[in-house]
Amino acid sequence: MDNSQIADVFSLLSKLMDIHGENSFKAKSYAVAAYTIEKMPAALTELPDDKVFSIKGIGDAIGKKIIEIRQTGKLNALEEYLQKTPVGILEMLNIKGLGPKKIAVIWKEMGLETIGELLYACNENRLLLFKGFGEKTQQNVKTYIEFYLRSKGSYLYAEIEPYALQLHQQLKKQFPNHQFEHTGAFARQSETIDILEWVSTAGNSELEQFFLANSFSVTEKNETGIRFKAENNVAITFYTARTENFGSIIFHTNCAGAFLNEWEKRFPAMQTYGSEEEIFKNAGIPYILPCLREKEIIIAAAMNRPLPELIRPEDVKGVIHSHSNWSDGRQSVEDMANAAIEKGFEYLVISDHSKSAFYANGLKEDRIKEQHLYIDTLNEKLYPFKIFKSIESDILNDGNLDYNSQVLGTFDLVIASVHSNLKMTEDKAMLRLLAAIQNPYTTILGHMTGRLLLSREGYPVNHKKIIDVCVDHDVVIELNAHPRRLDIDWRWIDYALEKDAIISIDPDAHNTEGYKDIRYGVLAAQKAGLTKQSNLSSYSLPEFEAFIKKRKEKKGI
């Protein structure tokens, strides 16, 4: 190891000690040692052991550690800290503007352990609630994390969509005599995208010339197509087709494996087609949209009966699950309501965080009363638009909600969600969730697994059991539409629909811009075959009011 590498060891040790709240004097001594070693003109590896201790600024303890590093290539003291520090915390050390002290607050006080969780907290303006974190710091952290996640080559659908659509238009303009059509995961509206795929009648040589001129590199090329990588690490694939077989190539690349295998079993003698519509017509079944071509069961369903009309973004009539500046939102309730009115929504459900979410400025009982009076005033002013009084109540470790029945009874509806102690076994997670679902005041179960796509796995749950109990207790299941959540996973919605569960596509909006996320929730819901009839936020205002009234009467609350 050269001087620079040895200095890095001491520098990292110093930072980790600060993060863990260890002796600050000792941590600083390691930082000073790192600086000293970095600036040394002579190579430490060439010094005899006894000469190490004579270096100015290097005492006995640090000298012994230098010798340990030289002999073993590592430092046990550092290894011990590495073992008890989450990987995500180590990644945060690379974020400009985040020193050990700030990272300690993020970890120990905010309870965040990955950069994905930190990004989500930035989007919810959580950092601004803690001392030492200003708006500029929060924006810098957000910008860095987004860049870092992009460098990994996987993207949220919402992140990659503008790029994909812009490039599509550019291709059509550049190659006006050729066909281009999206295919693969993007065409199927997958939550995350690793590769953008097109079927095209343009040849490899034409595409290569264009993309090389635009700073792309070729990563693979054969007779079936060509793959490029952009400077921003986006992978792009083109499948070569002719006009007469364009539909066949689109079909095969537009279907997930399970769907395609089942199709080929049922229709083994596939011909060559110019369009996908011809393929379905020849098979004698209605056209199945690409977003539905995931599970094999959809084929039998389409053969037996017409597929229902899928929910569309314009079918959503109300904004359910939104936050204001009463907790961790950026705008007032009135601003949120006016924006909803401008977008044509009929009602708004304000569900600020509850008192256990201290990190999000959650509402204590006295502030709830104040907010309700404020909402009453706004409802008089904004009639016939209506703001509903709600709360996103934390599900505590024992499954209870964090208000008593008297307080919960003051809300029109309650969204129950887990926000803390997310590292759970399935047994623990199920205990908390099932207890909350059985609480008569729980109207909607919020983001069922707590997952953050591309950054945090959800806690393990038995989806079928949760769905069954939600149906039994008249609890609506949220499809949290934030592109980083999309939770409940669409793969379980078809089971929920079989059981007559009600889904609610909710934006979890922390500002008015968040309303646009409803669309991404709808795209995910379409993959499961959701119709507007089974979506709570598609209810008109009178229907929504009737739903709440009927449920309260049934529960006796």
Coordinates of C-alpha atoms in Angstrom, one line a residue:
M1 CA 0.0 0.0 0.0
D2 CA 1.3 3.5 -0.9
N3 CA 1.1 6.5 1.3
S4 CA -2.2 7.7 -0.2
Q5 CA -3.9 4.3 0.4
I6 CA -2.6 4.2 4.0
A7 CA -3.8 7.8 4.6
D8 CA -7.3 6.7 3.2
V9 CA -7.4 4.0 5.9
F10 CA -6.9 6.5 8.7
S11 CA -9.2 9.1 7.1
L12 CA -12.0 6.5 6.9
L13 CA -11.4 5.4 10.4
S14 CA -11.7 9.0 11.6
K15 CA -14.9 9.5 9.8
L16 CA -16.5 6.3 11.0
M17 CA -15.6 7.1 14.6
D18 CA -17.3 10.5 14.2
I19 CA -20.4 8.8 12.7
H20 CA -20.6 6.3 15.6
G21 CA -20.1 9.1 18.1
E22 CA -16.8 7.9 19.5
N23 CA -14.1 10.0 21.2
S24 CA -13.8 13.1 19.0
F25 CA -10.2 13.7 20.1
K26 CA -9.1 10.3 19.0
A27 CA -11.0 10.5 15.8
K28 CA -9.3 13.9 15.0
S29 CA -5.9 12.3 15.7
Y30 CA -6.5 9.8 13.0
A31 CA -7.6 12.6 10.6
V32 CA -4.3 14.4 11.4
A33 CA -2.3 11.2 10.8
A34 CA -4.0 10.8 7.4
Y35 CA -3.0 14.3 6.4
T36 CA 0.5 13.8 7.6
I37 CA 1.0 10.5 5.8
E38 CA -0.6 11.9 2.6
K39 CA 2.0 14.8 2.6
M40 CA 5.1 12.7 3.4
P41 CA 7.7 12.8 0.7
A42 CA 9.1 9.4 1.6
A43 CA 7.3 6.1 1.0
L44 CA 6.1 4.6 4.3
T45 CA 6.6 1.1 2.8
E46 CA 10.3 1.7 2.5
L47 CA 10.9 2.9 6.1
P48 CA 12.1 0.5 8.8
D49 CA 9.6 -0.1 11.6
D50 CA 11.6 1.9 14.1
K51 CA 11.7 4.9 11.8
V52 CA 7.9 5.0 11.6
F53 CA 7.7 6.2 15.2
S54 CA 10.1 9.0 14.6
I55 CA 7.8 10.7 12.1
K56 CA 6.6 14.1 13.4
G57 CA 3.0 13.8 14.3
I58 CA 3.0 10.0 14.5
G59 CA 2.8 8.7 18.0
D60 CA 3.1 5.2 19.4
A61 CA -0.5 4.1 18.9
I62 CA -0.7 5.3 15.3
G63 CA 2.8 4.0 14.5
K64 CA 1.7 0.5 15.5
K65 CA -1.4 0.8 13.3
I66 CA 0.8 1.8 10.4
I67 CA 3.0 -1.2 10.9
E68 CA -0.2 -3.4 11.1
I69 CA -1.4 -2.0 7.8
R70 CA 2.0 -2.6 6.2
Q71 CA 2.2 -6.2 7.4
T72 CA -1.4 -7.3 6.8
G73 CA -2.9 -4.9 4.3
K74 CA -5.7 -3.9 6.6
L75 CA -6.4 -2.4 10.0
N76 CA -8.5 -4.4 12.5
A77 CA -9.8 -1.2 14.2
L78 CA -11.3 -0.1 10.8
E79 CA -12.6 -3.5 10.0
E80 CA -14.6 -3.5 13.3
Y81 CA -16.3 -0.2 12.3
L82 CA -16.9 -1.4 8.8
Q83 CA -18.7 -4.5 10.1
K84 CA -21.2 -2.5 12.2
T85 CA -21.8 0.3 9.6
P86 CA -24.4 -0.3 6.9
V87 CA -23.2 -0.1 3.3
G88 CA -25.5 2.8 2.6
I89 CA -23.9 4.9 5.3
L90 CA -20.5 4.3 3.7
E91 CA -21.9 5.4 0.4
M92 CA -23.1 8.6 1.9
L93 CA -19.5 9.6 2.7
N94 CA -19.1 10.2 -1.1
I95 CA -21.9 12.8 -1.1
K96 CA -20.5 16.3 -1.4
G97 CA -21.7 18.4 1.5
L98 CA -22.3 15.5 3.9
G99 CA -19.7 15.1 6.6
P100 CA -19.6 12.5 9.3
K101 CA -21.7 14.7 11.7
K102 CA -24.5 15.2 9.3
I103 CA -24.4 11.5 8.3
A104 CA -24.7 10.6 12.0
V105 CA -27.9 12.7 12.2
I106 CA -29.2 11.0 9.0
W107 CA -28.6 7.5 10.4
K108 CA -29.2 7.9 14.2
E109 CA -31.9 10.6 14.2
M110 CA -33.7 10.2 10.9
G111 CA -33.3 6.4 10.8
L112 CA -32.1 6.3 7.2
E113 CA -29.6 3.7 6.2
T114 CA -29.4 3.8 2.4
I115 CA -29.0 6.6 -0.2
G116 CA -32.3 5.6 -1.7
E117 CA -34.0 6.2 1.6
L118 CA -32.1 9.5 1.9
L119 CA -33.3 10.5 -1.6
Y120 CA -36.9 9.8 -0.6
A121 CA -36.5 11.9 2.5
C122 CA -35.2 14.7 0.4
N123 CA -38.2 14.5 -1.9
E124 CA -40.4 14.7 1.2
N125 CA -38.3 17.7 2.6
R126 CA -37.5 15.7 5.7
L127 CA -33.9 17.1 5.9
L128 CA -35.1 20.6 6.4
L129 CA -36.6 19.6 9.8
F130 CA -33.2 18.9 11.3
K131 CA -30.6 21.3 12.5
G132 CA -27.7 21.9 10.1
F133 CA -29.7 20.9 7.0
G134 CA -30.7 23.8 4.8
E135 CA -32.5 23.8 1.5
K136 CA -29.2 24.1 -0.4
T137 CA -27.7 21.1 1.3
Q138 CA -30.9 19.1 0.7
Q139 CA -30.8 20.0 -3.0
N140 CA -27.1 19.1 -3.3
V141 CA -27.7 15.7 -1.7
K142 CA -30.7 15.0 -4.0
T143 CA -28.7 16.0 -7.1
Y144 CA -25.8 13.8 -6.2
I145 CA -27.9 10.7 -5.3
E146 CA -29.8 11.0 -8.5
F147 CA -26.6 11.1 -10.5
Y148 CA -25.2 8.2 -8.5
L149 CA -28.2 6.0 -9.0
R150 CA -28.2 6.8 -12.7
S151 CA -24.6 5.6 -13.0
K152 CA -25.7 2.1 -11.9
G153 CA -27.7 1.8 -15.2
S154 CA -31.2 1.0 -13.7
Y155 CA -33.9 3.6 -13.8
L156 CA -37.4 4.1 -12.4
Y157 CA -39.9 4.2 -15.3
A158 CA -40.8 7.8 -14.4
E159 CA -37.1 8.8 -14.6
I160 CA -36.4 7.2 -18.0
E161 CA -39.7 8.0 -19.7
P162 CA -38.8 11.6 -20.8
Y163 CA -35.5 10.4 -22.2
A164 CA -37.1 7.5 -24.0
L165 CA -39.8 9.6 -25.6
Q166 CA -37.5 12.3 -26.6
L167 CA -35.1 9.9 -28.3
H168 CA -38.0 8.2 -30.0
Q169 CA -39.0 11.5 -31.6
Q170 CA -35.4 12.2 -32.6
L171 CA -35.1 8.8 -34.3
K172 CA -38.3 9.3 -36.3
K173 CA -37.0 12.7 -37.4
Q174 CA -33.6 11.3 -38.3
F175 CA -34.9 8.2 -40.1
P176 CA -38.2 9.3 -41.7
N177 CA -38.3 6.3 -44.0
H178 CA -38.0 3.7 -41.3
Q179 CA -40.3 2.3 -38.6
F180 CA -39.5 2.6 -34.9
E181 CA -41.6 1.2 -32.1
H182 CA -40.9 0.9 -28.3
T183 CA -40.8 -2.7 -27.1
G184 CA -39.7 -4.7 -24.1
A185 CA -39.9 -3.5 -20.4
F186 CA -40.6 0.1 -21.3
A187 CA -43.6 -0.8 -23.6
R188 CA -44.9 -3.1 -20.8
Q189 CA -44.7 -0.2 -18.3
S190 CA -42.4 -2.0 -15.9
E191 CA -41.6 -0.2 -12.7
T192 CA -37.9 -0.2 -13.4
I193 CA -36.0 -0.2 -16.7
D194 CA -32.5 -1.6 -17.3
I195 CA -32.6 -1.4 -21.1
L196 CA -34.6 0.8 -23.6
E197 CA -35.6 -1.3 -26.6
W198 CA -36.9 -0.6 -30.0
V199 CA -37.8 -2.6 -33.1
S200 CA -36.7 -0.8 -36.2
T201 CA -36.5 -1.4 -40.0
A202 CA -33.3 0.7 -39.9
G203 CA -30.1 -1.3 -40.4
N204 CA -27.2 -1.7 -38.0
S205 CA -24.9 0.4 -40.1
E206 CA -27.3 3.3 -40.3
L207 CA -28.0 3.3 -36.6
E208 CA -24.3 2.9 -35.7
Q209 CA -23.3 5.9 -37.7
F210 CA -25.9 8.0 -36.0
F211 CA -25.3 6.9 -32.5
L212 CA -21.5 7.0 -32.7
A213 CA -21.8 10.6 -33.9
N214 CA -23.8 11.4 -30.8
S215 CA -21.2 10.0 -28.3
F216 CA -22.8 6.5 -27.8
S217 CA -20.6 3.4 -27.8
V218 CA -21.5 0.0 -29.4
T219 CA -21.6 -2.8 -26.8
E220 CA -23.0 -5.6 -28.9
K221 CA -23.8 -6.2 -32.6
N222 CA -25.1 -9.2 -34.6
E223 CA -27.5 -10.1 -37.4
T224 CA -30.6 -9.6 -35.1
G225 CA -29.8 -6.1 -34.0
I226 CA -27.4 -3.7 -32.2
R227 CA -26.9 -2.4 -28.6
F228 CA -25.5 1.0 -27.6
K229 CA -24.6 2.6 -24.3
A230 CA -25.0 6.4 -23.8
E231 CA -22.6 8.6 -21.9
N232 CA -25.2 8.7 -19.1
N233 CA -25.0 4.9 -18.9
V234 CA -28.4 4.2 -20.5
A235 CA -28.4 0.9 -22.4
I236 CA -30.3 1.0 -25.7
T237 CA -31.1 -2.0 -28.0
F238 CA -32.5 -2.1 -31.5
Y239 CA -34.0 -5.3 -33.0
T240 CA -33.8 -5.4 -36.7
A241 CA -37.0 -6.1 -38.6
R242 CA -38.4 -5.9 -42.1
T243 CA -41.8 -4.4 -42.9
E244 CA -43.3 -7.8 -43.5
N245 CA -42.1 -9.3 -40.1
F246 CA -42.3 -6.1 -38.0
G247 CA -45.3 -7.3 -36.0
S248 CA -43.7 -10.7 -35.3
I249 CA -40.5 -9.1 -33.9
I250 CA -42.5 -6.6 -31.9
F251 CA -44.7 -9.3 -30.4
H252 CA -41.8 -11.6 -29.4
T253 CA -39.9 -8.7 -27.8
N254 CA -42.9 -7.2 -26.2
C255 CA -43.9 -10.3 -24.1
A256 CA -42.6 -11.3 -20.8
G257 CA -41.2 -14.9 -20.6
A258 CA -44.2 -16.5 -18.9
F259 CA -46.7 -15.0 -21.3
L260 CA -44.7 -15.9 -24.4
N261 CA -44.1 -19.5 -23.3
E262 CA -47.9 -19.9 -22.7
W263 CA -48.7 -18.3 -26.1
E264 CA -46.3 -20.6 -28.0
K265 CA -47.8 -23.6 -26.3
R266 CA -51.3 -22.6 -27.4
F267 CA -50.4 -21.3 -30.8
P268 CA -47.2 -23.2 -32.0
A269 CA -47.6 -22.5 -35.7
M270 CA -46.7 -18.8 -35.7
Q271 CA -46.5 -17.2 -39.1
T272 CA -44.8 -13.9 -40.1
Y273 CA -46.9 -10.8 -39.5
G274 CA -46.5 -7.1 -40.3
S275 CA -48.4 -6.0 -37.2
E276 CA -49.3 -7.4 -33.7
E277 CA -53.0 -6.9 -34.4
E278 CA -52.8 -9.5 -37.2
I279 CA -51.3 -12.0 -34.7
F280 CA -54.2 -11.7 -32.3
K281 CA -56.7 -11.7 -35.1
N282 CA -55.3 -14.9 -36.5
A283 CA -55.3 -16.5 -33.0
G284 CA -59.0 -15.5 -32.6
I285 CA -58.7 -13.5 -29.4
P286 CA -58.9 -9.8 -28.6
Y287 CA -55.7 -7.7 -28.7
I288 CA -53.9 -7.9 -25.4
L289 CA -52.1 -4.6 -24.5
P290 CA -48.3 -5.0 -23.9
C291 CA -48.7 -3.9 -20.3
L292 CA -50.8 -7.0 -19.7
R293 CA -48.4 -9.4 -21.3
E294 CA -46.7 -10.6 -18.0
K295 CA -48.6 -13.5 -16.6
E296 CA -49.7 -16.4 -18.7
I297 CA -53.3 -16.4 -17.2
I298 CA -54.2 -13.4 -19.2
I299 CA -54.3 -15.5 -22.4
A300 CA -57.0 -17.8 -21.1
A301 CA -58.9 -14.9 -19.7
A302 CA -58.9 -13.1 -23.1
M303 CA -60.0 -16.3 -24.8
N304 CA -63.0 -16.8 -22.4
R305 CA -64.4 -13.3 -22.2
P306 CA -63.7 -9.7 -23.4
L307 CA -61.0 -8.1 -21.2
P308 CA -62.4 -5.2 -19.1
E309 CA -61.5 -1.6 -19.9
L310 CA -58.4 -0.6 -17.9
I311 CA -58.3 2.4 -15.6
R312 CA -56.9 5.6 -17.2
P313 CA -55.3 8.6 -15.5
E314 CA -58.4 10.7 -16.3
D315 CA -60.6 8.2 -14.3
V316 CA -59.1 9.4 -11.0
K317 CA -61.5 11.9 -9.5
G318 CA -59.9 12.7 -6.2
V319 CA -56.5 13.1 -4.6
I320 CA -56.2 10.7 -1.7
H321 CA -53.1 10.8 0.5
S322 CA -51.4 14.1 0.4
H323 CA -49.3 16.1 2.8
S324 CA -49.2 19.8 3.5
N325 CA -46.8 22.2 5.3
W326 CA -48.6 21.2 8.5
S327 CA -46.2 18.2 8.5
D328 CA -43.5 17.6 5.9
G329 CA -45.2 19.0 2.8
R330 CA -44.0 22.2 1.1
Q331 CA -47.3 23.9 0.5
S332 CA -50.4 25.0 2.4
V333 CA -53.6 23.0 2.4
E334 CA -55.2 25.8 0.4
D335 CA -52.5 25.7 -2.2
M336 CA -52.8 21.9 -2.5
A337 CA -56.6 22.3 -2.8
N338 CA -56.4 25.0 -5.5
A339 CA -54.0 23.0 -7.5
A340 CA -56.3 20.0 -7.3
I341 CA -59.2 22.1 -8.5
E342 CA -57.2 23.4 -11.4
K343 CA -56.4 19.9 -12.5
G344 CA -60.1 19.0 -12.4
F345 CA -60.2 16.8 -9.3
E346 CA -63.4 16.8 -7.2
Y347 CA -61.9 16.4 -3.7
L348 CA -58.6 16.3 -1.8
V349 CA -57.7 14.0 1.2
I350 CA -55.2 15.8 3.4
S351 CA -53.4 13.1 5.4
D352 CA -50.4 14.7 7.2
H353 CA -48.1 12.6 9.3
S354 CA -49.1 11.6 12.8
K355 CA -47.3 12.4 16.0
S356 CA -45.0 9.5 16.1
A357 CA -43.4 10.8 12.8
F358 CA -41.6 13.5 14.8
Y359 CA -39.0 13.6 12.0
A360 CA -41.8 14.7 9.6
N361 CA -43.3 17.3 12.1
G362 CA -46.1 15.0 12.7
L363 CA -49.4 16.4 14.2
K364 CA -50.0 16.3 17.9
E365 CA -53.6 16.4 19.2
D366 CA -53.8 20.2 19.6
R367 CA -52.6 20.8 16.1
I368 CA -55.1 18.3 14.7
K369 CA -57.9 20.4 16.2
E370 CA -56.4 23.6 14.6
Q371 CA -56.1 21.9 11.2
H372 CA -59.6 20.6 11.3
L373 CA -61.0 24.1 12.0
Y374 CA -58.8 25.5 9.2
I375 CA -60.2 22.8 6.8
D376 CA -63.8 23.7 7.8
T377 CA -63.1 27.3 6.8
L378 CA -61.5 26.2 3.5
N379 CA -64.4 23.9 2.6
E380 CA -66.8 26.8 3.0
K381 CA -64.6 28.9 0.8
L382 CA -63.9 26.3 -1.9
Y383 CA -67.4 24.7 -2.2
P384 CA -68.4 22.5 -4.0
F385 CA -64.8 21.1 -3.9
K386 CA -64.2 19.3 -0.7
I387 CA -61.2 18.7 1.5
F388 CA -61.4 15.6 3.7
K389 CA -59.8 15.4 7.1
S390 CA -57.4 12.5 7.3
I391 CA -54.1 11.4 8.8
E392 CA -51.4 9.0 7.9
S393 CA -51.2 7.3 11.2
D394 CA -48.1 5.4 12.1
I395 CA -48.4 1.7 12.8
L396 CA -46.5 1.2 16.0
N397 CA -44.4 -1.9 16.9
D398 CA -47.4 -3.6 18.5
G399 CA -49.7 -2.8 15.6
N400 CA -51.6 -0.1 17.4
L401 CA -52.1 3.3 15.7
D402 CA -50.5 6.3 17.5
Y403 CA -53.7 8.0 18.6
N404 CA -56.5 6.9 20.8
S405 CA -60.0 6.1 19.5
Q406 CA -61.4 9.6 20.4
V407 CA -58.8 11.3 18.3
L408 CA -59.0 8.8 15.4
G409 CA -62.8 9.3 15.4
T410 CA -62.4 13.0 14.5
F411 CA -61.0 12.1 11.0
D412 CA -63.1 11.3 7.9
L413 CA -60.7 8.5 7.1
V414 CA -57.4 7.1 8.4
I415 CA -54.5 5.8 6.3
A416 CA -52.4 3.4 8.4
S417 CA -48.7 3.0 7.4
V418 CA -45.4 1.6 8.8
H419 CA -42.6 4.2 8.8
S420 CA -40.3 3.0 11.5
N421 CA -38.4 -0.1 12.5
L422 CA -38.6 -1.5 9.0
K423 CA -36.1 -4.3 9.6
M424 CA -38.6 -7.0 10.5
T425 CA -39.1 -10.7 10.1
E426 CA -42.3 -11.7 8.3
D427 CA -43.9 -12.7 11.6
K428 CA -43.2 -9.3 13.1
A429 CA -44.4 -7.4 10.0
M430 CA -47.6 -9.5 9.8
L431 CA -48.3 -8.9 13.5
R432 CA -48.1 -5.2 13.1
L433 CA -50.0 -5.0 9.8
L434 CA -52.8 -7.4 10.7
A435 CA -53.4 -5.6 14.1
A436 CA -53.6 -2.3 12.3
I437 CA -56.0 -3.6 9.6
Q438 CA -58.3 -4.9 12.3
N439 CA -58.5 -1.5 14.0
P440 CA -62.0 -0.2 13.1
Y441 CA -60.6 3.3 12.4
T442 CA -58.2 2.1 9.7
T443 CA -59.7 3.0 6.3
I444 CA -56.7 2.5 4.0
L445 CA -53.6 0.4 4.4
G446 CA -50.7 2.6 3.2
H447 CA -47.7 1.4 1.1
M448 CA -48.0 -2.2 2.2
T449 CA -44.3 -3.3 2.3
G450 CA -42.5 0.0 2.7
R451 CA -40.3 -0.8 -0.3
L452 CA -38.3 1.9 -2.2
L453 CA -37.6 0.7 -5.7
L454 CA -33.9 0.3 -6.6
S455 CA -32.8 1.2 -3.1
R456 CA -34.7 -0.7 -0.4
E457 CA -36.4 -4.1 -0.3
G458 CA -39.8 -4.1 1.4
Y459 CA -40.2 -6.0 4.7
P460 CA -41.5 -9.5 4.0
V461 CA -45.2 -10.0 4.1
N462 CA -47.8 -12.7 3.3
H463 CA -49.6 -10.7 0.6
K464 CA -52.6 -13.1 0.3
K465 CA -53.1 -13.1 4.0
I466 CA -53.0 -9.3 4.2
I467 CA -55.4 -9.0 1.3
D468 CA -57.8 -11.5 2.8
V469 CA -57.9 -9.6 6.1
C470 CA -58.3 -6.3 4.4
V471 CA -61.4 -7.6 2.6
D472 CA -62.7 -9.1 5.8
H473 CA -62.4 -5.7 7.6
D474 CA -63.4 -3.4 4.8
V475 CA -59.9 -1.9 4.6
V476 CA -58.9 -0.4 1.2
I477 CA -55.4 -1.3 -0.1
E478 CA -53.3 1.6 -1.3
L479 CA -51.3 1.5 -4.5
N480 CA -48.9 4.2 -3.5
A481 CA -48.2 6.0 -6.8
H482 CA -44.9 7.5 -6.0
P483 CA -42.6 6.1 -8.7
R484 CA -40.1 5.0 -6.1
R485 CA -42.8 3.0 -4.2
L486 CA -45.6 1.7 -6.4
D487 CA -46.6 -0.4 -3.4
I488 CA -48.7 -2.7 -3.3
D489 CA -46.8 -4.5 -6.0
W490 CA -49.0 -4.8 -9.1
R491 CA -48.3 -8.5 -9.2
W492 CA -50.7 -9.0 -6.2
I493 CA -53.5 -6.8 -7.4
D494 CA -55.1 -9.5 -9.5
Y495 CA -55.5 -11.6 -6.4
A496 CA -56.9 -8.6 -4.6
L497 CA -59.5 -8.1 -7.4
E498 CA -60.5 -11.8 -7.2
K499 CA -61.3 -11.2 -3.5
D500 CA -63.2 -8.0 -4.3
A501 CA -60.8 -5.8 -2.5
I502 CA -60.8 -2.1 -3.2
I503 CA -57.6 -0.5 -4.4
S504 CA -56.8 3.2 -4.1
I505 CA -54.2 4.8 -6.4
D506 CA -52.8 7.6 -4.2
P507 CA -50.0 10.0 -5.0
D508 CA -48.6 10.5 -1.5
A509 CA -48.0 14.0 -2.7
H510 CA -45.8 16.4 -0.7
N511 CA -46.4 19.3 -3.0
T512 CA -48.7 20.0 -5.9
E513 CA -46.1 18.6 -8.4
G514 CA -46.7 15.2 -6.7
Y515 CA -50.2 15.0 -8.3
K516 CA -48.5 13.9 -11.5
D517 CA -47.4 10.7 -9.9
I518 CA -51.0 9.5 -10.0
R519 CA -50.3 8.6 -13.7
Y520 CA -47.5 6.3 -12.7
G521 CA -49.7 4.5 -10.2
V522 CA -52.3 4.1 -13.0
L523 CA -49.7 2.6 -15.4
A524 CA -48.7 0.1 -12.7
A525 CA -52.4 -0.7 -12.0
Q526 CA -53.1 -1.3 -15.7
K527 CA -50.5 -4.2 -15.6
A528 CA -52.8 -5.9 -13.1
G529 CA -56.0 -5.3 -15.1
L530 CA -57.4 -2.7 -12.6
T531 CA -60.6 -1.0 -13.7
K532 CA -61.9 2.3 -12.4
Q533 CA -64.8 0.6 -10.7
S534 CA -62.3 -1.1 -8.3
N535 CA -60.3 2.1 -7.5
L536 CA -61.4 4.2 -4.6
S537 CA -59.8 7.4 -5.9
S538 CA -62.0 7.0 -9.1
Y539 CA -65.1 7.5 -7.0
S540 CA -66.9 10.8 -7.6
L541 CA -67.3 13.1 -4.7
P542 CA -70.9 11.9 -3.8
E543 CA -69.7 8.3 -4.2
F544 CA -66.7 8.9 -2.0
E545 CA -68.8 10.6 0.7
A546 CA -71.3 7.7 0.6
F547 CA -68.4 5.2 0.9
I548 CA -67.1 6.9 4.0
K549 CA -70.5 7.3 5.6
K550 CA -71.5 3.7 5.0
R551 CA -68.2 2.4 6.4
K552 CA -68.4 4.4 9.5
E553 CA -71.9 3.2 10.1
K554 CA -70.9 -0.4 9.6
K555 CA -68.0 0.0 12.0
G556 CA -70.1 1.9 14.5
I557 CA -67.7 4.8 14.7

